[in-house]
Short mmCIF file of N, CA and C in Angstrom, two decimals:
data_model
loop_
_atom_site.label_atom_id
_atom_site.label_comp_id
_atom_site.label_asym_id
_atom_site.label_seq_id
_atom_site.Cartn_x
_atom_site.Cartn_y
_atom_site.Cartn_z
N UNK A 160 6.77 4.14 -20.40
CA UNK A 160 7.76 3.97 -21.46
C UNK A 160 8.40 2.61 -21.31
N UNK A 161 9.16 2.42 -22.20
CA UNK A 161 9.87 0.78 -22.41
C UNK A 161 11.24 0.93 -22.48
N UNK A 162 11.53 0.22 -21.79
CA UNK A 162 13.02 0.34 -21.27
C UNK A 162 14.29 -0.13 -22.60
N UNK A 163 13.52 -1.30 -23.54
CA UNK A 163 13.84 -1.81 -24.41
C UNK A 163 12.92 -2.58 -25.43
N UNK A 164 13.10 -1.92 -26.72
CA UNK A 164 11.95 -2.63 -27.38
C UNK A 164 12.79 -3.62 -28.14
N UNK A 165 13.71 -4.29 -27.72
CA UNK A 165 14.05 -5.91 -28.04
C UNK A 165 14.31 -6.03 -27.16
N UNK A 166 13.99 -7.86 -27.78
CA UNK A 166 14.42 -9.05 -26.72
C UNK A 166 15.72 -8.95 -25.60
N UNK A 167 15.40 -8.42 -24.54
CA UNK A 167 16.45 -8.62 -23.42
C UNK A 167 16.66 -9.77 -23.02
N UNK A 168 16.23 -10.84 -23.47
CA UNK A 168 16.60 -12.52 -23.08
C UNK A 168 15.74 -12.71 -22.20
N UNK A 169 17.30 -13.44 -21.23
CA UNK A 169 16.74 -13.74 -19.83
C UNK A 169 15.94 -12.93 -18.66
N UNK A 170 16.81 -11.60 -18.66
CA UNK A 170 16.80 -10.64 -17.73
C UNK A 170 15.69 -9.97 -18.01
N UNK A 171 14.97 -9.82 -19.23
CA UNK A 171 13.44 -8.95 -19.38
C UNK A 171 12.42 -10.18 -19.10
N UNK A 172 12.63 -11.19 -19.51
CA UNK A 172 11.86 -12.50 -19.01
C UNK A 172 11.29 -12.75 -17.79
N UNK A 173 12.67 -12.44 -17.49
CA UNK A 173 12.50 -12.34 -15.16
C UNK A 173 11.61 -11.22 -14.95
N UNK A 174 12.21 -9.74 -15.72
CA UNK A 174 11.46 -8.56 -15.21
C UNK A 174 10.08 -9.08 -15.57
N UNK A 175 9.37 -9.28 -16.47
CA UNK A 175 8.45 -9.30 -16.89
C UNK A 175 7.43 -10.35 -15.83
N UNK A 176 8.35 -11.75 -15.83
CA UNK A 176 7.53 -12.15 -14.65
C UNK A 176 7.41 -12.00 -13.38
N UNK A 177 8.45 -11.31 -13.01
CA UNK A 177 8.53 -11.05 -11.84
C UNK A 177 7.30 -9.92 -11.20
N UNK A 178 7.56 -8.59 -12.11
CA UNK A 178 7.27 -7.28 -11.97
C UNK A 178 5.66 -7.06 -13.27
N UNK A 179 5.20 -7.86 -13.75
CA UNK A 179 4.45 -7.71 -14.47
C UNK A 179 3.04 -8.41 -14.05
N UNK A 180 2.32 -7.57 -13.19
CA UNK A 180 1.07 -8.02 -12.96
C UNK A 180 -0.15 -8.68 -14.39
N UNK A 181 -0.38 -9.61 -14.57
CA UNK A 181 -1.42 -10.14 -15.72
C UNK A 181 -0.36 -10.80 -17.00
N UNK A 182 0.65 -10.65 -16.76
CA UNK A 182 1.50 -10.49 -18.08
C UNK A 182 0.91 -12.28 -18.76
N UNK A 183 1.33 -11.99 -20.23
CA UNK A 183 0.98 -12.69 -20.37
C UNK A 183 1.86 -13.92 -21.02
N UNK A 184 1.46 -15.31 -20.96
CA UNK A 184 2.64 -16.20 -21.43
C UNK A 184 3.82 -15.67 -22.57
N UNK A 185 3.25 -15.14 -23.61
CA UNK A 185 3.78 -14.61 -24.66
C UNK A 185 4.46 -13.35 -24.54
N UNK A 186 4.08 -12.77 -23.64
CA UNK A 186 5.33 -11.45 -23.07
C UNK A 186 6.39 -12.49 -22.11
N UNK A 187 5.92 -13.15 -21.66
CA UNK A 187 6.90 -13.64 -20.81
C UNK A 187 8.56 -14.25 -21.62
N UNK A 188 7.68 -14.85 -22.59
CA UNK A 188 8.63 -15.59 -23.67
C UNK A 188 8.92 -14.86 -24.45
N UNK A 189 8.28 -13.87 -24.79
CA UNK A 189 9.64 -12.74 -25.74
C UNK A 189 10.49 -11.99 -24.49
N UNK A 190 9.94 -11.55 -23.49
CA UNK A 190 11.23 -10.92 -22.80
C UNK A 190 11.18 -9.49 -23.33
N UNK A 191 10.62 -9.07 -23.78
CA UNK A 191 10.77 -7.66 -24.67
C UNK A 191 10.25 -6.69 -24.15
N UNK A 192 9.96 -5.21 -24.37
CA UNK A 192 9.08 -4.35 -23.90
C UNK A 192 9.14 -3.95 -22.27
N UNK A 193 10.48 -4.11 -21.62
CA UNK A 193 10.65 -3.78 -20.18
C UNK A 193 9.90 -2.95 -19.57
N UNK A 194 8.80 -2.45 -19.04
CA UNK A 194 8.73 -0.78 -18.59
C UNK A 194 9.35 -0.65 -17.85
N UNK A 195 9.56 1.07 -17.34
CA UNK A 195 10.58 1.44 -16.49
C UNK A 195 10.60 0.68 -15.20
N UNK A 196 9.31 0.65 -14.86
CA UNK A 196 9.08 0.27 -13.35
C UNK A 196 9.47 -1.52 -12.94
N UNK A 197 8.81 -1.78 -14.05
CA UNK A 197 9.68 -3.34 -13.71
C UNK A 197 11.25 -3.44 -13.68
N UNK A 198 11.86 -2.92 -14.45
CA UNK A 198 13.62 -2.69 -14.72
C UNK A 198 13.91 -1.86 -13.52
N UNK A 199 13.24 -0.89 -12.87
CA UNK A 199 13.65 -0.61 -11.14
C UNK A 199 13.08 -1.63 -10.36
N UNK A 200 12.30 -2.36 -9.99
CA UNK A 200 11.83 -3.11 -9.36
C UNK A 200 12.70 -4.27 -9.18
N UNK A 201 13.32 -4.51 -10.37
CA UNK A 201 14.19 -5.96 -10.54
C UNK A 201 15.53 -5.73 -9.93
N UNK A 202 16.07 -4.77 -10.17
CA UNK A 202 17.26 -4.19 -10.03
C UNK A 202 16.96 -3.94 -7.95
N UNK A 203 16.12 -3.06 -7.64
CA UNK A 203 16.16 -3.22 -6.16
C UNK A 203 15.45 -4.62 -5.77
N UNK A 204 15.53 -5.75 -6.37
CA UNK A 204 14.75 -6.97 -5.78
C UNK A 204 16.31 -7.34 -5.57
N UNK A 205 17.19 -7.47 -6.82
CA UNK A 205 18.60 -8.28 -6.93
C UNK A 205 19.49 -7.10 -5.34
N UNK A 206 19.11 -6.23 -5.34
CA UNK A 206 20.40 -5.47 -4.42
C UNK A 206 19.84 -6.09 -3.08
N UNK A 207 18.65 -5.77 -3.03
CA UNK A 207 18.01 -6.96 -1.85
C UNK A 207 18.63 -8.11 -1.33
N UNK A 208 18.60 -8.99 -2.12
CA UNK A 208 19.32 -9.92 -2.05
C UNK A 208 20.50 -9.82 -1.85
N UNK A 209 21.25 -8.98 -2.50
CA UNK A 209 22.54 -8.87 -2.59
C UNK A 209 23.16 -8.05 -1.64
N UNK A 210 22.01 -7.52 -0.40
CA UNK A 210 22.89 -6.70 0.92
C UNK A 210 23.97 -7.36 1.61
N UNK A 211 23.56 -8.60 1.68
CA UNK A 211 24.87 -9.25 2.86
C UNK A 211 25.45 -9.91 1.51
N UNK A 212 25.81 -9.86 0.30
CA UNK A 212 27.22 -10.62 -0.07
C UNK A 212 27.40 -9.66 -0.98
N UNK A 213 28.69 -9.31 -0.26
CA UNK A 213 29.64 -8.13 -0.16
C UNK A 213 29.61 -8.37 -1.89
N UNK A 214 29.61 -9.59 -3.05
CA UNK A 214 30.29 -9.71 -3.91
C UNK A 214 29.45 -9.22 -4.77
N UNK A 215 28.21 -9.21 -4.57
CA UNK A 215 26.72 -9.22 -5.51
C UNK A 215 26.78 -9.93 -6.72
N UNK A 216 27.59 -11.18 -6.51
CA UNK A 216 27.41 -11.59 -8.05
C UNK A 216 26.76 -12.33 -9.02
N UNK A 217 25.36 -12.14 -7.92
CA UNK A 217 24.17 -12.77 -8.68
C UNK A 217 23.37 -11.28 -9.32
N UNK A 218 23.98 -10.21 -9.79
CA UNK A 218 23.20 -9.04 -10.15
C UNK A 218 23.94 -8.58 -11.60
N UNK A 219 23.52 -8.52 -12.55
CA UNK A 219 24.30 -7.82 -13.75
C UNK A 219 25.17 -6.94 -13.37
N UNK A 220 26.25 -6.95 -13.98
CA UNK A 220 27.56 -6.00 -13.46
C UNK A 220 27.10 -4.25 -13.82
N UNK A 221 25.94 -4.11 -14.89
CA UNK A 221 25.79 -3.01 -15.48
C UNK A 221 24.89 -2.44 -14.17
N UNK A 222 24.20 -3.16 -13.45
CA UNK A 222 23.41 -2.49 -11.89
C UNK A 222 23.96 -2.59 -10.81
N UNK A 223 25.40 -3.12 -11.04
CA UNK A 223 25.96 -3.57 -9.68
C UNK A 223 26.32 -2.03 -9.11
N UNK A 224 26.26 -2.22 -7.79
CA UNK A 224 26.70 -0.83 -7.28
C UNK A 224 28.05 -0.59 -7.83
N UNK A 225 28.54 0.60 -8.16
CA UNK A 225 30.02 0.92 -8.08
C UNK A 225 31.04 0.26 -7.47
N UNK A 226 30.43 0.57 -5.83
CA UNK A 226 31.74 0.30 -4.81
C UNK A 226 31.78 -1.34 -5.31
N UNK A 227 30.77 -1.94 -5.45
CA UNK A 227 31.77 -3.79 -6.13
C UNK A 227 32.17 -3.45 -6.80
N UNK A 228 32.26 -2.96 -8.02
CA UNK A 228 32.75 -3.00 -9.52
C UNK A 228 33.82 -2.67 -9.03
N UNK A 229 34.09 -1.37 -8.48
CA UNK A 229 35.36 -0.99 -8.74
C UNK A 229 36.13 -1.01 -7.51
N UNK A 230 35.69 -1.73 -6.78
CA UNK A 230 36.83 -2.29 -5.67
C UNK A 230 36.84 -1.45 -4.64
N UNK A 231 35.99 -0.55 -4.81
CA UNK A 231 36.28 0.62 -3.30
C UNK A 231 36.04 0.47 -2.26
N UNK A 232 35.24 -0.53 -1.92
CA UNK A 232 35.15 -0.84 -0.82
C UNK A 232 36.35 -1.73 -0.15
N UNK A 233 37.36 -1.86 -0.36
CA UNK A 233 38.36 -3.04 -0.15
C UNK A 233 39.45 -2.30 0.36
N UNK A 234 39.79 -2.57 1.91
CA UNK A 234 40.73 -1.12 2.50
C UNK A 234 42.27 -1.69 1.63
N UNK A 235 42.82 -2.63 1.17
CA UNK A 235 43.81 -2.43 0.59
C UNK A 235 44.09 -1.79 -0.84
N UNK A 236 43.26 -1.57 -1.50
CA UNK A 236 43.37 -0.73 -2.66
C UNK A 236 43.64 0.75 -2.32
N UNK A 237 43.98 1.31 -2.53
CA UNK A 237 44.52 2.82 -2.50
C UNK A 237 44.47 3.35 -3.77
N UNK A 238 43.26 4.28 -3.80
CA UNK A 238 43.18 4.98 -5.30
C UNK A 238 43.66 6.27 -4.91
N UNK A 239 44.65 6.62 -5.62
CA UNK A 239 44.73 8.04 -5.88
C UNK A 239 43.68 8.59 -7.19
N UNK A 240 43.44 8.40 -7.43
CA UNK A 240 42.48 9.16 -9.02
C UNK A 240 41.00 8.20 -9.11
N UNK A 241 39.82 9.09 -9.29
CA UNK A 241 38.88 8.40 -9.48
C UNK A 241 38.14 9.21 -10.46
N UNK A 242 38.09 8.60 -11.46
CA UNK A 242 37.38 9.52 -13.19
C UNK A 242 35.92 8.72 -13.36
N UNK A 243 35.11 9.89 -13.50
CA UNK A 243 33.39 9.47 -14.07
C UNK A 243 33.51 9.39 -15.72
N UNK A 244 32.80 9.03 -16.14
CA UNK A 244 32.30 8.68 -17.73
C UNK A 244 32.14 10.31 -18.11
N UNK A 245 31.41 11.22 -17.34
CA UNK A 245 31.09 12.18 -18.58
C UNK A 245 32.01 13.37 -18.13
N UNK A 246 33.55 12.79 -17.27
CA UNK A 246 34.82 14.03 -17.21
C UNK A 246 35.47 13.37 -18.23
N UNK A 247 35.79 12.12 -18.86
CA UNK A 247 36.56 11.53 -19.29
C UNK A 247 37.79 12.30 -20.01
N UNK A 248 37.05 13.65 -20.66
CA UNK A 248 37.70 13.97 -21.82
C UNK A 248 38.72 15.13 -20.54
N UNK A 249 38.56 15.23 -19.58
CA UNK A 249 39.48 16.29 -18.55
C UNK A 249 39.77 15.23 -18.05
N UNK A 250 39.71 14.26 -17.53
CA UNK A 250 40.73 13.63 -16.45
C UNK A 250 41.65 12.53 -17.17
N UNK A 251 41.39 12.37 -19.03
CA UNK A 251 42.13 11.61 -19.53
C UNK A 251 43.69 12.93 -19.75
N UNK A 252 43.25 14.04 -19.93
CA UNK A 252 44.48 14.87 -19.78
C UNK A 252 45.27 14.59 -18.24
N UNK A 253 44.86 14.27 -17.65
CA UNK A 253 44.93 14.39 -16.22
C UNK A 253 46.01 13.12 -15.86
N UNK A 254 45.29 11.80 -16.35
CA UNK A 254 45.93 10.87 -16.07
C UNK A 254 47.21 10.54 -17.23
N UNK A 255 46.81 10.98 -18.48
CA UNK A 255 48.74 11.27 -19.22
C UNK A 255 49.36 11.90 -18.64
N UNK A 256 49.22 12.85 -18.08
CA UNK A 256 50.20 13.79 -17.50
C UNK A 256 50.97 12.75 -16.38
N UNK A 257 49.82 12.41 -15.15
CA UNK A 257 50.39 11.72 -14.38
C UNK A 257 51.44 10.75 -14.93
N UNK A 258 51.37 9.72 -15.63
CA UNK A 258 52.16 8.93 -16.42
C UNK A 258 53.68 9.12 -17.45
N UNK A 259 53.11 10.68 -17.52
CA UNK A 259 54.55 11.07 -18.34
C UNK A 259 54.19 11.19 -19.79
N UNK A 260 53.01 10.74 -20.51
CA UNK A 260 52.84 9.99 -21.87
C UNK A 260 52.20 11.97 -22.40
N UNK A 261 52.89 13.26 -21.85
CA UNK A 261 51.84 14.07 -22.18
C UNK A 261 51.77 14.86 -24.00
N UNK A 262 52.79 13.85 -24.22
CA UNK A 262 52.88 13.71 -25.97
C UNK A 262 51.91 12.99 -26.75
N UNK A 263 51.58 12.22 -25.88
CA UNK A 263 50.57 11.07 -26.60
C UNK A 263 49.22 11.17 -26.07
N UNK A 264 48.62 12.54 -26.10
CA UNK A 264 46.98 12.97 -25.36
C UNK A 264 46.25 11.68 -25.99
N UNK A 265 45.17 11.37 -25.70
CA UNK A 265 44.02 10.90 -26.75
C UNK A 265 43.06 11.82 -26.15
N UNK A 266 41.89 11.77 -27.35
CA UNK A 266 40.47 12.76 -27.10
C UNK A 266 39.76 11.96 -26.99
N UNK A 267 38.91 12.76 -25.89
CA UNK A 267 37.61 12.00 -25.40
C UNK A 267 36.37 12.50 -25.65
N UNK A 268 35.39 12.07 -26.58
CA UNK A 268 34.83 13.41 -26.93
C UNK A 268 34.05 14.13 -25.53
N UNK A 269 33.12 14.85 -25.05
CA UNK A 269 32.82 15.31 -24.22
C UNK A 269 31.13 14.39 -24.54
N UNK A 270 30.86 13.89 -23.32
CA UNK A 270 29.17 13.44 -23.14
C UNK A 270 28.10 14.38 -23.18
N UNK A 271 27.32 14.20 -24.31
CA UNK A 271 25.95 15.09 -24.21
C UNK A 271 25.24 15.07 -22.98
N UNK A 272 24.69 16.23 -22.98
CA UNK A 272 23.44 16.16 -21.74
C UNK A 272 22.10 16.26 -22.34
N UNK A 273 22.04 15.46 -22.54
CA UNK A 273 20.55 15.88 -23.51
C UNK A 273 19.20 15.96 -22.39
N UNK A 274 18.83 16.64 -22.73
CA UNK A 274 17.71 17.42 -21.80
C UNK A 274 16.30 16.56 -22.12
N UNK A 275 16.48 15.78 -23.30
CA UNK A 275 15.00 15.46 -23.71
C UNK A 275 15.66 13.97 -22.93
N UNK A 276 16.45 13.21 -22.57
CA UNK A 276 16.73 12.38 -21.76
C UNK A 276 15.94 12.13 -20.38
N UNK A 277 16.47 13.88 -19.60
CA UNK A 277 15.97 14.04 -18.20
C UNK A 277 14.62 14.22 -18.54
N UNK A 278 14.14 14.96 -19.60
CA UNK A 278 12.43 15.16 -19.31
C UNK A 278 11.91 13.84 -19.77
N UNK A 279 12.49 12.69 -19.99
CA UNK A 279 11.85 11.47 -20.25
C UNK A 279 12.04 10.50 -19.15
N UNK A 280 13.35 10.68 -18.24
CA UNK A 280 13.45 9.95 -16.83
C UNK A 280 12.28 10.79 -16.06
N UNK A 281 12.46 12.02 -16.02
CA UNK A 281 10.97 12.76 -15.23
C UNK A 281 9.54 12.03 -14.91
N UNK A 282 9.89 12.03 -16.41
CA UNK A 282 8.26 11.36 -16.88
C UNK A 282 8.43 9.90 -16.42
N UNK A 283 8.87 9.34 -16.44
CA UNK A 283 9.02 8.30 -16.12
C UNK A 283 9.31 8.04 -14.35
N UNK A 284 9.95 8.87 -14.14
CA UNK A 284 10.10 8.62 -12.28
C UNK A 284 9.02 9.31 -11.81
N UNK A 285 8.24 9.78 -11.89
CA UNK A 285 6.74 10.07 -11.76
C UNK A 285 5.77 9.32 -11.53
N UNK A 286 5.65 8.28 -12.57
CA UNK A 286 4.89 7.16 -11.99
C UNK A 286 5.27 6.05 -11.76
N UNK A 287 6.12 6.61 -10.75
CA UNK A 287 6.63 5.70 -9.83
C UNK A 287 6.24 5.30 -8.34
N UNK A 288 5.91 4.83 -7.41
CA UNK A 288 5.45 5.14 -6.13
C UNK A 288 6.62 5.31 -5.59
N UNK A 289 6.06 6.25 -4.13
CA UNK A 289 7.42 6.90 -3.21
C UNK A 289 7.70 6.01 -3.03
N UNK A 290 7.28 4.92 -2.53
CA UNK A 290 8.16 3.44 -1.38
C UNK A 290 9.36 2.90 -2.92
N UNK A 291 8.84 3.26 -3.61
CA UNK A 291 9.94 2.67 -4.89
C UNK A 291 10.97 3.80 -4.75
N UNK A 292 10.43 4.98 -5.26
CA UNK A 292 11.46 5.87 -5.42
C UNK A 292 12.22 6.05 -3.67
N UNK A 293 12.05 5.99 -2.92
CA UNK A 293 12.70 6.06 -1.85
C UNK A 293 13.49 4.99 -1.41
N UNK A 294 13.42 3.80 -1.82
CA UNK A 294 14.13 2.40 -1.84
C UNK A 294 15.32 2.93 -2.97
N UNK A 295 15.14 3.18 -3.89
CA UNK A 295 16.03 3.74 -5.07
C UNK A 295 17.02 4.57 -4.44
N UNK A 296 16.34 5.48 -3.92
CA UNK A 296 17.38 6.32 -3.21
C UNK A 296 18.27 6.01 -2.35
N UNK A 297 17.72 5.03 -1.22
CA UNK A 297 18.63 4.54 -0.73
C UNK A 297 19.87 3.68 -0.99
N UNK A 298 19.28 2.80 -2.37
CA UNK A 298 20.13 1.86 -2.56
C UNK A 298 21.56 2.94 -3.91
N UNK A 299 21.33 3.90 -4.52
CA UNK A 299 21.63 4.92 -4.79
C UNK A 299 22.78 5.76 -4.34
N UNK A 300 22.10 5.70 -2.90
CA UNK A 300 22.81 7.07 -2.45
C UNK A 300 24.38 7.14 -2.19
N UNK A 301 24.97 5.64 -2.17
CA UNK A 301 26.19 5.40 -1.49
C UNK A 301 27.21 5.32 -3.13
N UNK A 302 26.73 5.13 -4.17
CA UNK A 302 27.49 5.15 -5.32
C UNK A 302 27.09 7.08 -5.45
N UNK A 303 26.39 7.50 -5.40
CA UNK A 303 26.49 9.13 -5.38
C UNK A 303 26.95 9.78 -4.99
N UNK A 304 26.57 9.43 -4.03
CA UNK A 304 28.15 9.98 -2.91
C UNK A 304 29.64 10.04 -3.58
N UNK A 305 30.08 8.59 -3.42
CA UNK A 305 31.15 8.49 -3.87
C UNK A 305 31.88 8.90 -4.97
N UNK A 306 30.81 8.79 -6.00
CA UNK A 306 31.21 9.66 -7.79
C UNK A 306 31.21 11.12 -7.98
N UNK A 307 29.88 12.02 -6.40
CA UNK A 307 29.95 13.08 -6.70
C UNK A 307 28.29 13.27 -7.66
N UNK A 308 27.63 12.97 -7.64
CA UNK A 308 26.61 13.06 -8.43
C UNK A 308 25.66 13.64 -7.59
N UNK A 309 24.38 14.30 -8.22
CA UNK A 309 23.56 14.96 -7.52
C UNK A 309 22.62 14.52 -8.46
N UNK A 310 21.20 14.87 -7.83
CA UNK A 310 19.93 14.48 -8.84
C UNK A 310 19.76 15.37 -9.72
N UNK A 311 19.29 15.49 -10.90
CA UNK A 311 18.92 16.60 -11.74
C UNK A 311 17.73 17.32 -11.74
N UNK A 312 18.41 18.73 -11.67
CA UNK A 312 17.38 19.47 -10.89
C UNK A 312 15.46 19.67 -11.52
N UNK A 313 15.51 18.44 -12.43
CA UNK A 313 14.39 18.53 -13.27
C UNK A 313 13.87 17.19 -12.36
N UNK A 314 14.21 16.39 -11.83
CA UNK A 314 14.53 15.18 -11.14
C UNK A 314 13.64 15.87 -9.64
N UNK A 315 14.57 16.68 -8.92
CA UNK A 315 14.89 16.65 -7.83
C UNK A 315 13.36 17.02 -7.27
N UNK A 316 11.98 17.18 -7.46
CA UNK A 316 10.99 17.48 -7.01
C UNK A 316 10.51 16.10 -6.81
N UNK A 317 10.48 15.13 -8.23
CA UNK A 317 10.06 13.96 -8.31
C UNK A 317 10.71 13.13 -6.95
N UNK A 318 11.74 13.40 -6.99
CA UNK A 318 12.39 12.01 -6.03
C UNK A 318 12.01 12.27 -4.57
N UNK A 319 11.98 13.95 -4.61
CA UNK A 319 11.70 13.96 -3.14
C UNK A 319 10.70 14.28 -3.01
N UNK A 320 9.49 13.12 -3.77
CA UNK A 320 7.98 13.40 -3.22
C UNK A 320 7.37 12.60 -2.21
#
């Protein structure tokens, strides 16, 4: 499958040459058509790189691990509250309250789980090789942890093959 069927610029350019055995000048220069495996490949090439600086800020912020983004790794921050994308619509009750504002709710709608999603990551983390999927995992496992996430149990045969 294709990760994106437009031009990703720069960043499908790289994937493409980087991760694209035969590719050809003209894929290179549209940048387009990611497959999955190159868009994991690129992403654990940049964390690679990016083990010893703490900042990773040679990696798109959208693959950066968590703990940079959001500062957790940094012993002077002190979070009391830490909200995922698909509680939003329970922990935005959560955090008015804290604040006092519990007149002024906003709605969040609630995140689909769409199932034809996971049976298309399936399919897709499948033909993947273990040394990939097990590099994934590792580099993975420390933002999972921390958010609370588990693999999906449609997932969970694939990853641990």
């Amino acid at each position: 499958a294709v990760v994106s069927t437009q031009s990703t610029g720069t960043e499908g350019k790289r994937m493409i040459r980087n991760h694209r055995a035969g590719a050809t000048e003209d894929e290179i220069a549209e940048g387009a058509d990611v497959r999955f495996e190159e868009f994991v490949k690129d992403i654990l090439d940049f964390r690679r790189k990016s083990r010893d600086n703490i900042t990773a800020t040679n990696l798109n912020e959208h693959w950066n691990p968590e703990f940079f983004i959001a500062g957790l790794c940094h012993p002077w921050i002190d979070y009391d509250f830490i909200a995922r994308y698909e509680d939003l619509d329970t922990a935005s009750v959560e955090i008015f309250e804290r604040v006092g504002l519990t007149d002024k709710y906003e709605t969040f709608p609630r995140p689909s789980r769409n199932s034809s999603t996971i049976r298309t990551a399936a399919l897709e983390f499948a033909l993947l090789d273990k040394e990939i999927i097990n590099e994934l995992k590792k580099q993975l496992r420390p933002d999972m942890e921390m958010l609370g996430y588990s693999v999906p149990e449609q997932l969970e045969a694939i990853v641990n093959k």
